[in-house]
Amino acid sequence: MSLPANVSNRRQLDEAPLLVAARGGTPAHTPVWFMRQAGRSLPEYRRTREGVPMLRACLTPDLVSEITMQPVRRHGVDAAILFSDIVLPLYASGVELDIVAGTGPVVNRPVRGAADVAALPALRAEQVEGVAEAVRTLVAELGATPLIGFAGAPFTLASYLVEGGPSRNHERTKALMHSEPETWHALLGKLAETTLEFLRVQIDAGVDAVQLFDSWAGALSPHDYAVYVQPHTNRILRGVAEHSGEEVPRIHFGVGTGELLTAMRDSGASVVGVDWRVPLDRAVNRLDPQQHRPPVVQGNLDPAVLFAGWDAVRSETERVLAEGRSAGGHIFNLGHGVLPDTDPDVLTRIVELVHSSSAGRR
């Protein structure tokens, strides 16, 4: 069982730039962190993870804590994000799956019908106690740096379960969605509850914000997203708001979701993550065409630009910062995760540039 919503272990970080920006305030500088900042680009990560399977590492408190802290120490980012994996709550609940090198998550028994959905186990808080322990350790170590919780959104989890692994076209997923809508909604309803419980555990342990990743939502049309996905994403984000008393900012991010930004915001996100395909000023206009209340956005430097040399990186970073000034708040990030062969020194220089370029201006 999770703690009651009125029991909070969160620190008071009223001046933390990430939390100020996420709430639409004016931070001392534009906050910056990177998706997949704790990962294969860091030699210390590769040493720490050597010989340890990914999902086991995600449930081992001392490994989670160490890996989560590594980019904070190295880069001086404005937030740590909990080291985890998008399928971890499925694995922890008892779904038979593994992460196969070079492939990604592979499910032993894919979900193909109503009976498979009915058989899916629910996540219990005690099954991810290792995650909660890691969060408690981290909030004690991070000082004034916020910790972002992590979870995968229902559509992306459903795609892995139905396809049996990564998919280019999501054909089995979409076929189930359209041919058996009752089964589909039962599946996403279960996944929403699993994800919400996973986030509740993290919130009760003390995370300061959460990010909900919908990696594959960009494969959907606006109509299909609104009918088949948005109600379940809303259940999660609304549940986070209710559980935390609106204290915890809710970041929602998907890849290729330029046509879904408004729906993602309307699902209950307080911050909308934008990938590199849509300039931030254009994203702001899509989210607030009447300019009533400029949204808070996160993003969106193309991860591939980090291989282009410092002059190009600096120019593109400055462009993203300039476009982000049209928003009600801007959290600088990449437009997707750090690529494995990225030079970590480039990430450190980006942090320094963002801080120096944005200090004292909004």
mmCIF file of C-alpha atoms in Angstrom:
data_model
loop_
_atom_site.group_PDB
_atom_site.id
_atom_site.type_symbol
_atom_site.label_atom_id
_atom_site.label_comp_id
_atom_site.label_asym_id
_atom_site.label_seq_id
_atom_site.Cartn_x
_atom_site.Cartn_y
_atom_site.Cartn_z
ATOM 1 C CA MET A 1 0.000 0.000 0.000
ATOM 2 C CA SER A 2 1.152 3.536 -0.775
ATOM 3 C CA LEU A 3 1.235 6.181 1.906
ATOM 4 C CA PRO A 4 -1.737 8.544 2.117
ATOM 5 C CA ALA A 5 -1.549 11.462 -0.268
ATOM 6 C CA ASN A 6 -1.147 13.954 2.570
ATOM 7 C CA VAL A 7 2.056 12.295 3.794
ATOM 8 C CA SER A 8 4.955 13.956 1.957
ATOM 9 C CA ASN A 9 8.653 13.168 2.028
ATOM 10 C CA ARG A 10 9.466 15.824 -0.558
ATOM 11 C CA ARG A 11 12.010 18.493 0.183
ATOM 12 C CA GLN A 12 11.205 22.192 0.043
ATOM 13 C CA LEU A 13 13.050 23.314 -3.096
ATOM 14 C CA ASP A 14 11.202 26.529 -3.832
ATOM 15 C CA GLU A 15 14.191 28.133 -5.590
ATOM 16 C CA ALA A 16 15.265 25.129 -7.671
ATOM 17 C CA PRO A 17 15.274 26.398 -11.287
ATOM 18 C CA LEU A 18 13.624 23.264 -12.675
ATOM 19 C CA LEU A 19 10.688 23.465 -10.290
ATOM 20 C CA VAL A 20 10.342 27.236 -10.672
ATOM 21 C CA ALA A 21 10.233 26.896 -14.473
ATOM 22 C CA ALA A 22 7.881 23.903 -14.347
ATOM 23 C CA ARG A 23 5.407 25.995 -12.359
ATOM 24 C CA GLY A 24 5.622 28.918 -14.777
ATOM 25 C CA GLY A 25 7.838 31.100 -12.601
ATOM 26 C CA THR A 26 11.061 32.956 -13.367
ATOM 27 C CA PRO A 27 14.111 30.841 -12.452
ATOM 28 C CA ALA A 28 17.607 32.188 -11.833
ATOM 29 C CA HIS A 29 18.602 30.537 -15.116
ATOM 30 C CA THR A 30 17.016 28.201 -17.639
ATOM 31 C CA PRO A 31 17.174 24.731 -16.088
ATOM 32 C CA VAL A 32 18.756 21.935 -18.084
ATOM 33 C CA TRP A 33 18.832 18.165 -17.830
ATOM 34 C CA PHE A 34 19.020 15.426 -20.448
ATOM 35 C CA MET A 35 16.867 12.425 -21.136
ATOM 36 C CA ARG A 36 19.078 9.331 -20.779
ATOM 37 C CA GLN A 37 21.695 11.473 -19.033
ATOM 38 C CA ALA A 38 22.396 8.451 -16.827
ATOM 39 C CA GLY A 39 23.400 5.983 -19.501
ATOM 40 C CA ARG A 40 25.889 4.537 -21.923
ATOM 41 C CA SER A 41 27.504 7.855 -22.849
ATOM 42 C CA LEU A 42 29.202 7.870 -19.417
ATOM 43 C CA PRO A 43 32.230 5.609 -18.866
ATOM 44 C CA GLU A 44 31.408 5.465 -15.151
ATOM 45 C CA TYR A 45 27.954 4.134 -16.034
ATOM 46 C CA ARG A 46 29.429 1.375 -18.180
ATOM 47 C CA ARG A 47 31.755 0.369 -15.345
ATOM 48 C CA THR A 48 28.931 0.376 -12.780
ATOM 49 C CA ARG A 49 26.556 -1.654 -14.954
ATOM 50 C CA GLU A 50 29.140 -4.175 -16.169
ATOM 51 C CA GLY A 51 27.785 -7.700 -15.802
ATOM 52 C CA VAL A 52 24.454 -6.580 -14.306
ATOM 53 C CA PRO A 53 21.285 -7.068 -16.402
ATOM 54 C CA MET A 54 19.315 -3.855 -16.938
ATOM 55 C CA LEU A 55 16.123 -4.789 -15.099
ATOM 56 C CA ARG A 56 18.000 -6.219 -12.145
ATOM 57 C CA ALA A 57 20.015 -2.995 -11.941
ATOM 58 C CA CYS A 58 16.783 -0.975 -11.913
ATOM 59 C CA LEU A 59 15.608 -2.835 -8.799
ATOM 60 C CA THR A 60 18.930 -2.687 -6.916
ATOM 61 C CA PRO A 61 18.851 0.435 -4.706
ATOM 62 C CA ASP A 62 22.575 1.149 -4.493
ATOM 63 C CA LEU A 63 23.007 0.799 -8.271
ATOM 64 C CA VAL A 64 19.983 2.995 -8.988
ATOM 65 C CA SER A 65 21.290 5.657 -6.613
ATOM 66 C CA GLU A 66 24.835 5.626 -7.977
ATOM 67 C CA ILE A 67 23.797 5.687 -11.638
ATOM 68 C CA THR A 68 21.218 8.434 -11.052
ATOM 69 C CA MET A 69 23.858 10.607 -9.329
ATOM 70 C CA GLN A 70 26.576 10.202 -11.987
ATOM 71 C CA PRO A 71 25.386 12.871 -14.457
ATOM 72 C CA VAL A 72 24.631 15.284 -11.617
ATOM 73 C CA ARG A 73 28.224 15.024 -10.424
ATOM 74 C CA ARG A 74 29.724 15.158 -13.909
ATOM 75 C CA HIS A 75 27.569 17.729 -15.710
ATOM 76 C CA GLY A 76 26.034 19.910 -12.995
ATOM 77 C CA VAL A 77 22.548 19.448 -14.451
ATOM 78 C CA ASP A 78 19.546 21.030 -12.744
ATOM 79 C CA ALA A 79 17.774 17.733 -12.105
ATOM 80 C CA ALA A 80 18.460 14.059 -11.610
ATOM 81 C CA ILE A 81 16.108 11.602 -13.271
ATOM 82 C CA LEU A 82 15.595 8.257 -11.623
ATOM 83 C CA PHE A 83 17.523 5.487 -13.364
ATOM 84 C CA SER A 84 14.871 3.048 -14.533
ATOM 85 C CA ASP A 85 13.374 1.453 -17.613
ATOM 86 C CA ILE A 86 10.030 1.960 -19.266
ATOM 87 C CA VAL A 87 9.023 -1.702 -18.824
ATOM 88 C CA LEU A 88 10.228 -2.050 -15.238
ATOM 89 C CA PRO A 89 6.771 -2.007 -13.570
ATOM 90 C CA LEU A 90 5.593 -4.753 -15.936
ATOM 91 C CA TYR A 91 8.609 -6.878 -15.097
ATOM 92 C CA ALA A 92 8.278 -6.205 -11.366
ATOM 93 C CA SER A 93 4.590 -7.151 -11.414
ATOM 94 C CA GLY A 94 5.379 -10.565 -12.892
ATOM 95 C CA VAL A 95 5.136 -10.144 -16.673
ATOM 96 C CA GLU A 96 7.705 -12.434 -18.297
ATOM 97 C CA LEU A 97 9.982 -10.173 -20.316
ATOM 98 C CA ASP A 98 13.626 -9.307 -20.734
ATOM 99 C CA ILE A 99 15.709 -6.563 -22.315
ATOM 100 C CA VAL A 100 17.723 -8.121 -25.114
ATOM 101 C CA ALA A 101 20.910 -6.352 -26.179
ATOM 102 C CA GLY A 102 20.527 -4.809 -29.607
ATOM 103 C CA THR A 103 16.753 -5.368 -29.631
ATOM 104 C CA GLY A 104 15.098 -3.911 -26.537
ATOM 105 C CA PRO A 105 12.253 -5.287 -24.415
ATOM 106 C CA VAL A 106 11.054 -8.743 -25.515
ATOM 107 C CA VAL A 107 7.855 -10.211 -24.027
ATOM 108 C CA ASN A 108 7.683 -14.002 -23.683
ATOM 109 C CA ARG A 109 3.887 -14.250 -24.076
ATOM 110 C CA PRO A 110 2.498 -11.326 -26.068
ATOM 111 C CA VAL A 111 -1.004 -10.034 -25.343
ATOM 112 C CA ARG A 112 -3.316 -10.897 -28.210
ATOM 113 C CA GLY A 113 -6.829 -10.979 -26.740
ATOM 114 C CA ALA A 114 -9.174 -10.474 -23.798
ATOM 115 C CA ALA A 115 -7.970 -13.542 -21.908
ATOM 116 C CA ASP A 116 -4.375 -12.291 -22.039
ATOM 117 C CA VAL A 117 -5.474 -8.897 -20.739
ATOM 118 C CA ALA A 118 -7.409 -10.490 -17.884
ATOM 119 C CA ALA A 119 -4.319 -12.492 -16.933
ATOM 120 C CA LEU A 120 -2.038 -9.479 -16.618
ATOM 121 C CA PRO A 121 -0.933 -8.990 -13.010
ATOM 122 C CA ALA A 122 -1.384 -5.724 -11.135
ATOM 123 C CA LEU A 123 1.638 -3.983 -9.641
ATOM 124 C CA ARG A 124 1.914 -3.948 -5.844
ATOM 125 C CA ALA A 125 4.003 -1.298 -4.089
ATOM 126 C CA GLU A 126 6.167 -3.867 -2.335
ATOM 127 C CA GLN A 127 7.285 -5.237 -5.708
ATOM 128 C CA VAL A 128 9.147 -1.979 -6.376
ATOM 129 C CA GLU A 129 10.370 -1.331 -2.833
ATOM 130 C CA GLY A 130 13.910 -1.259 -4.225
ATOM 131 C CA VAL A 131 12.927 1.758 -6.298
ATOM 132 C CA ALA A 132 11.411 3.485 -3.276
ATOM 133 C CA GLU A 133 14.550 2.811 -1.248
ATOM 134 C CA ALA A 134 16.695 4.298 -4.003
ATOM 135 C CA VAL A 135 14.512 7.424 -4.126
ATOM 136 C CA ARG A 136 14.806 7.898 -0.366
ATOM 137 C CA THR A 137 18.594 7.575 -0.601
ATOM 138 C CA LEU A 138 18.774 9.994 -3.509
ATOM 139 C CA VAL A 139 16.718 12.782 -1.958
ATOM 140 C CA ALA A 140 19.064 12.628 1.024
ATOM 141 C CA GLU A 141 22.121 12.951 -1.259
ATOM 142 C CA LEU A 142 20.957 15.422 -3.891
ATOM 143 C CA GLY A 143 20.886 18.544 -1.749
ATOM 144 C CA ALA A 144 19.098 21.288 -3.683
ATOM 145 C CA THR A 145 18.896 19.288 -6.940
ATOM 146 C CA PRO A 146 15.392 17.991 -7.736
ATOM 147 C CA LEU A 147 14.746 14.329 -8.528
ATOM 148 C CA ILE A 148 12.420 13.489 -11.415
ATOM 149 C CA GLY A 149 10.422 10.271 -11.214
ATOM 150 C CA PHE A 150 9.968 8.106 -14.274
ATOM 151 C CA ALA A 151 7.287 5.955 -15.890
ATOM 152 C CA GLY A 152 6.147 4.756 -19.298
ATOM 153 C CA ALA A 153 2.738 5.702 -20.669
ATOM 154 C CA PRO A 154 0.051 3.104 -21.476
ATOM 155 C CA PHE A 155 0.221 3.174 -25.264
ATOM 156 C CA THR A 156 3.944 2.500 -25.360
ATOM 157 C CA LEU A 157 3.663 -0.256 -22.760
ATOM 158 C CA ALA A 158 0.729 -1.764 -24.665
ATOM 159 C CA SER A 159 2.715 -1.775 -27.882
ATOM 160 C CA TYR A 160 5.530 -3.756 -26.280
ATOM 161 C CA LEU A 161 3.036 -6.216 -24.787
ATOM 162 C CA VAL A 162 1.002 -6.729 -27.964
ATOM 163 C CA GLU A 163 3.853 -6.750 -30.474
ATOM 164 C CA GLY A 164 6.077 -8.809 -28.199
ATOM 165 C CA GLY A 165 8.878 -6.254 -28.570
ATOM 166 C CA PRO A 166 9.813 -3.090 -30.462
ATOM 167 C CA SER A 167 7.862 -2.448 -33.655
ATOM 168 C CA ARG A 168 8.262 -0.113 -36.595
ATOM 169 C CA ASN A 169 4.587 -0.013 -37.600
ATOM 170 C CA HIS A 170 2.723 -1.191 -34.463
ATOM 171 C CA GLU A 171 0.398 -3.189 -36.727
ATOM 172 C CA ARG A 172 -0.761 -5.743 -34.150
ATOM 173 C CA THR A 173 -1.274 -2.968 -31.616
ATOM 174 C CA LYS A 174 -3.397 -0.869 -33.945
ATOM 175 C CA ALA A 175 -5.303 -3.919 -35.137
ATOM 176 C CA LEU A 176 -6.293 -4.798 -31.570
ATOM 177 C CA MET A 177 -7.166 -1.168 -30.873
ATOM 178 C CA HIS A 178 -9.583 -0.958 -33.799
ATOM 179 C CA SER A 179 -10.934 -4.522 -33.945
ATOM 180 C CA GLU A 180 -11.451 -5.111 -30.210
ATOM 181 C CA PRO A 181 -11.915 -1.696 -28.593
ATOM 182 C CA GLU A 182 -13.289 -3.168 -25.352
ATOM 183 C CA THR A 183 -10.237 -5.387 -24.987
ATOM 184 C CA TRP A 184 -8.013 -2.444 -25.856
ATOM 185 C CA HIS A 185 -9.523 -0.166 -23.223
ATOM 186 C CA ALA A 186 -9.347 -2.948 -20.643
ATOM 187 C CA LEU A 187 -5.630 -3.339 -21.449
ATOM 188 C CA LEU A 188 -4.866 0.369 -21.226
ATOM 189 C CA GLY A 189 -6.952 0.665 -18.084
ATOM 190 C CA LYS A 190 -4.817 -1.994 -16.407
ATOM 191 C CA LEU A 191 -1.610 -0.388 -17.635
ATOM 192 C CA ALA A 192 -2.741 3.026 -16.407
ATOM 193 C CA GLU A 193 -3.280 1.610 -12.924
ATOM 194 C CA THR A 194 0.129 -0.095 -12.976
ATOM 195 C CA THR A 195 1.846 3.107 -14.073
ATOM 196 C CA LEU A 196 -0.022 5.219 -11.545
ATOM 197 C CA GLU A 197 0.914 2.859 -8.710
ATOM 198 C CA PHE A 198 4.554 2.980 -9.815
ATOM 199 C CA LEU A 199 4.480 6.783 -9.737
ATOM 200 C CA ARG A 200 2.688 6.853 -6.387
ATOM 201 C CA VAL A 201 5.496 4.783 -4.900
ATOM 202 C CA GLN A 202 8.054 7.271 -6.226
ATOM 203 C CA ILE A 203 6.037 10.271 -5.031
ATOM 204 C CA ASP A 204 5.626 8.849 -1.556
ATOM 205 C CA ALA A 205 9.385 8.213 -1.398
ATOM 206 C CA GLY A 206 10.085 11.850 -2.244
ATOM 207 C CA VAL A 207 10.512 12.604 -5.968
ATOM 208 C CA ASP A 208 10.065 16.282 -6.808
ATOM 209 C CA ALA A 209 8.572 15.937 -10.313
ATOM 210 C CA VAL A 210 7.595 13.112 -12.658
ATOM 211 C CA GLN A 211 7.987 12.514 -16.370
ATOM 212 C CA LEU A 212 5.614 10.231 -18.265
ATOM 213 C CA PHE A 213 7.231 8.875 -21.447
ATOM 214 C CA ASP A 214 5.069 7.843 -24.397
ATOM 215 C CA SER A 215 7.850 6.850 -26.751
ATOM 216 C CA TRP A 216 5.631 5.473 -29.520
ATOM 217 C CA ALA A 217 2.613 7.813 -29.338
ATOM 218 C CA GLY A 218 3.836 9.613 -32.455
ATOM 219 C CA ALA A 219 2.651 6.595 -34.455
ATOM 220 C CA LEU A 220 -0.962 7.631 -33.739
ATOM 221 C CA SER A 221 -3.261 10.040 -35.528
ATOM 222 C CA PRO A 222 -4.815 12.795 -33.402
ATOM 223 C CA HIS A 223 -8.173 11.003 -33.649
ATOM 224 C CA ASP A 224 -6.826 7.651 -32.475
ATOM 225 C CA TYR A 225 -4.874 9.273 -29.671
ATOM 226 C CA ALA A 226 -7.950 11.147 -28.428
ATOM 227 C CA VAL A 227 -10.242 8.101 -28.556
ATOM 228 C CA TYR A 228 -7.977 5.213 -27.594
ATOM 229 C CA VAL A 229 -5.153 6.668 -25.490
ATOM 230 C CA GLN A 230 -5.823 10.078 -24.000
ATOM 231 C CA PRO A 231 -8.409 8.953 -21.404
ATOM 232 C CA HIS A 232 -5.899 6.526 -19.910
ATOM 233 C CA THR A 233 -3.015 8.996 -19.909
ATOM 234 C CA ASN A 234 -5.347 11.476 -18.252
ATOM 235 C CA ARG A 235 -6.132 8.887 -15.568
ATOM 236 C CA ILE A 236 -2.429 8.709 -14.699
ATOM 237 C CA LEU A 237 -1.658 12.425 -14.743
ATOM 238 C CA ARG A 238 -4.854 13.303 -12.899
ATOM 239 C CA GLY A 239 -4.051 10.593 -10.365
ATOM 240 C CA VAL A 240 -0.556 12.021 -9.823
ATOM 241 C CA ALA A 241 -2.034 15.477 -9.252
ATOM 242 C CA GLU A 242 -4.583 14.117 -6.788
ATOM 243 C CA HIS A 243 -2.041 12.001 -4.938
ATOM 244 C CA SER A 244 0.494 14.797 -4.560
ATOM 245 C CA GLY A 245 -1.966 17.614 -3.922
ATOM 246 C CA GLU A 246 -0.725 19.303 -7.132
ATOM 247 C CA GLU A 247 2.748 19.636 -5.547
ATOM 248 C CA VAL A 248 4.559 17.515 -8.131
ATOM 249 C CA PRO A 249 4.967 18.931 -11.675
ATOM 250 C CA ARG A 250 3.951 16.492 -14.406
ATOM 251 C CA ILE A 251 6.094 16.395 -17.557
ATOM 252 C CA HIS A 252 4.720 14.480 -20.533
ATOM 253 C CA PHE A 253 6.926 13.594 -23.495
ATOM 254 C CA GLY A 254 6.550 11.596 -26.687
ATOM 255 C CA VAL A 255 8.588 11.177 -29.851
ATOM 256 C CA GLY A 256 7.111 12.468 -33.116
ATOM 257 C CA THR A 257 4.133 13.967 -31.298
ATOM 258 C CA GLY A 258 4.034 17.401 -32.934
ATOM 259 C CA GLU A 259 0.392 16.865 -33.932
ATOM 260 C CA LEU A 260 -0.511 15.623 -30.445
ATOM 261 C CA LEU A 261 0.943 18.387 -28.269
ATOM 262 C CA THR A 262 -2.389 19.971 -27.358
ATOM 263 C CA ALA A 263 -3.948 16.597 -26.535
ATOM 264 C CA MET A 264 -0.930 15.680 -24.405
ATOM 265 C CA ARG A 265 -1.255 18.939 -22.499
ATOM 266 C CA ASP A 266 -4.979 18.389 -22.088
ATOM 267 C CA SER A 267 -4.242 14.936 -20.670
ATOM 268 C CA GLY A 268 -3.088 16.690 -17.511
ATOM 269 C CA ALA A 269 0.539 17.629 -18.171
ATOM 270 C CA SER A 270 1.910 20.736 -16.500
ATOM 271 C CA VAL A 271 4.975 20.637 -18.790
ATOM 272 C CA VAL A 272 4.870 19.443 -22.407
ATOM 273 C CA GLY A 273 8.018 17.815 -23.764
ATOM 274 C CA VAL A 274 8.732 18.609 -27.421
ATOM 275 C CA ASP A 275 11.019 16.574 -29.637
ATOM 276 C CA TRP A 276 13.444 18.190 -32.082
ATOM 277 C CA ARG A 277 11.056 18.154 -35.047
ATOM 278 C CA VAL A 278 8.943 21.144 -33.939
ATOM 279 C CA PRO A 279 10.609 24.474 -33.036
ATOM 280 C CA LEU A 280 9.674 25.493 -29.516
ATOM 281 C CA ASP A 281 8.105 28.805 -30.531
ATOM 282 C CA ARG A 282 5.897 26.933 -32.992
ATOM 283 C CA ALA A 283 5.010 24.390 -30.304
ATOM 284 C CA VAL A 284 4.055 27.247 -27.973
ATOM 285 C CA ASN A 285 1.785 28.676 -30.652
ATOM 286 C CA ARG A 286 0.116 25.298 -31.166
ATOM 287 C CA LEU A 287 -0.454 24.954 -27.429
ATOM 288 C CA ASP A 288 -1.670 28.530 -26.921
ATOM 289 C CA PRO A 289 -2.822 29.998 -30.267
ATOM 290 C CA GLN A 290 -4.808 32.789 -28.584
ATOM 291 C CA GLN A 291 -1.847 33.689 -26.339
ATOM 292 C CA HIS A 292 -3.977 33.469 -23.207
ATOM 293 C CA ARG A 293 -1.575 31.466 -21.042
ATOM 294 C CA PRO A 294 1.825 30.582 -22.510
ATOM 295 C CA PRO A 295 2.598 26.919 -21.734
ATOM 296 C CA VAL A 296 5.657 25.476 -20.058
ATOM 297 C CA VAL A 297 7.674 23.390 -22.505
ATOM 298 C CA GLN A 298 10.715 21.125 -22.354
ATOM 299 C CA GLY A 299 13.245 20.441 -25.096
ATOM 300 C CA ASN A 300 14.441 20.280 -27.746
ATOM 301 C CA LEU A 301 17.978 20.122 -29.156
ATOM 302 C CA ASP A 302 18.416 17.352 -31.737
ATOM 303 C CA PRO A 303 20.594 14.655 -30.072
ATOM 304 C CA ALA A 304 22.432 14.078 -33.358
ATOM 305 C CA VAL A 305 23.688 17.680 -33.399
ATOM 306 C CA LEU A 306 25.980 16.805 -30.493
ATOM 307 C CA PHE A 307 28.206 14.994 -33.009
ATOM 308 C CA ALA A 308 28.590 18.050 -35.262
ATOM 309 C CA GLY A 309 31.344 19.957 -33.439
ATOM 310 C CA TRP A 310 31.098 22.667 -30.809
ATOM 311 C CA ASP A 311 30.327 25.588 -33.144
ATOM 312 C CA ALA A 312 27.211 23.829 -34.415
ATOM 313 C CA VAL A 313 26.230 22.688 -30.908
ATOM 314 C CA ARG A 314 26.581 26.218 -29.541
ATOM 315 C CA SER A 315 24.572 27.731 -32.390
ATOM 316 C CA GLU A 316 21.748 25.223 -32.076
ATOM 317 C CA THR A 317 21.686 25.512 -28.280
ATOM 318 C CA GLU A 318 21.355 29.287 -28.537
ATOM 319 C CA ARG A 319 18.575 28.886 -31.111
ATOM 320 C CA VAL A 320 16.616 26.545 -28.829
ATOM 321 C CA LEU A 321 17.044 28.963 -25.922
ATOM 322 C CA ALA A 322 15.789 31.863 -28.041
ATOM 323 C CA GLU A 323 12.746 29.921 -29.226
ATOM 324 C CA GLY A 324 12.016 28.824 -25.675
ATOM 325 C CA ARG A 325 11.670 32.426 -24.501
ATOM 326 C CA SER A 326 8.183 32.527 -26.038
ATOM 327 C CA ALA A 327 6.991 29.951 -23.507
ATOM 328 C CA GLY A 328 5.627 30.507 -20.028
ATOM 329 C CA GLY A 329 8.592 28.465 -18.832
ATOM 330 C CA HIS A 330 11.349 26.516 -20.565
ATOM 331 C CA ILE A 331 13.276 23.478 -19.353
ATOM 332 C CA PHE A 332 16.190 22.893 -21.710
ATOM 333 C CA ASN A 333 16.648 19.291 -22.825
ATOM 334 C CA LEU A 334 17.360 17.274 -25.906
ATOM 335 C CA GLY A 335 14.541 16.382 -28.257
ATOM 336 C CA HIS A 336 15.031 12.728 -27.278
ATOM 337 C CA GLY A 337 17.565 10.741 -25.250
ATOM 338 C CA VAL A 338 21.341 11.093 -25.205
ATOM 339 C CA LEU A 339 22.784 8.795 -27.869
ATOM 340 C CA PRO A 340 25.217 6.135 -26.574
ATOM 341 C CA ASP A 341 28.296 7.433 -28.442
ATOM 342 C CA THR A 342 27.830 11.054 -27.362
ATOM 343 C CA ASP A 343 30.929 12.735 -25.938
ATOM 344 C CA PRO A 344 29.968 13.494 -22.320
ATOM 345 C CA ASP A 345 32.144 16.610 -22.324
ATOM 346 C CA VAL A 346 29.793 18.128 -24.896
ATOM 347 C CA LEU A 347 26.893 17.670 -22.466
ATOM 348 C CA THR A 348 28.866 19.420 -19.733
ATOM 349 C CA ARG A 349 29.610 22.346 -22.056
ATOM 350 C CA ILE A 350 25.929 22.617 -22.990
ATOM 351 C CA VAL A 351 24.983 22.874 -19.319
ATOM 352 C CA GLU A 352 27.548 25.639 -18.829
ATOM 353 C CA LEU A 353 26.343 27.462 -21.946
ATOM 354 C CA VAL A 354 22.667 27.269 -21.007
ATOM 355 C CA HIS A 355 23.387 28.552 -17.516
ATOM 356 C CA SER A 356 25.632 31.409 -18.624
ATOM 357 C CA SER A 357 23.402 32.467 -21.531
ATOM 358 C CA SER A 358 20.184 32.480 -19.546
ATOM 359 C CA ALA A 359 21.254 33.775 -16.131
ATOM 360 C CA GLY A 360 19.108 36.754 -15.151
ATOM 361 C CA ARG A 361 17.009 36.880 -18.321
ATOM 362 C CA ARG A 362 13.473 35.773 -19.106
#
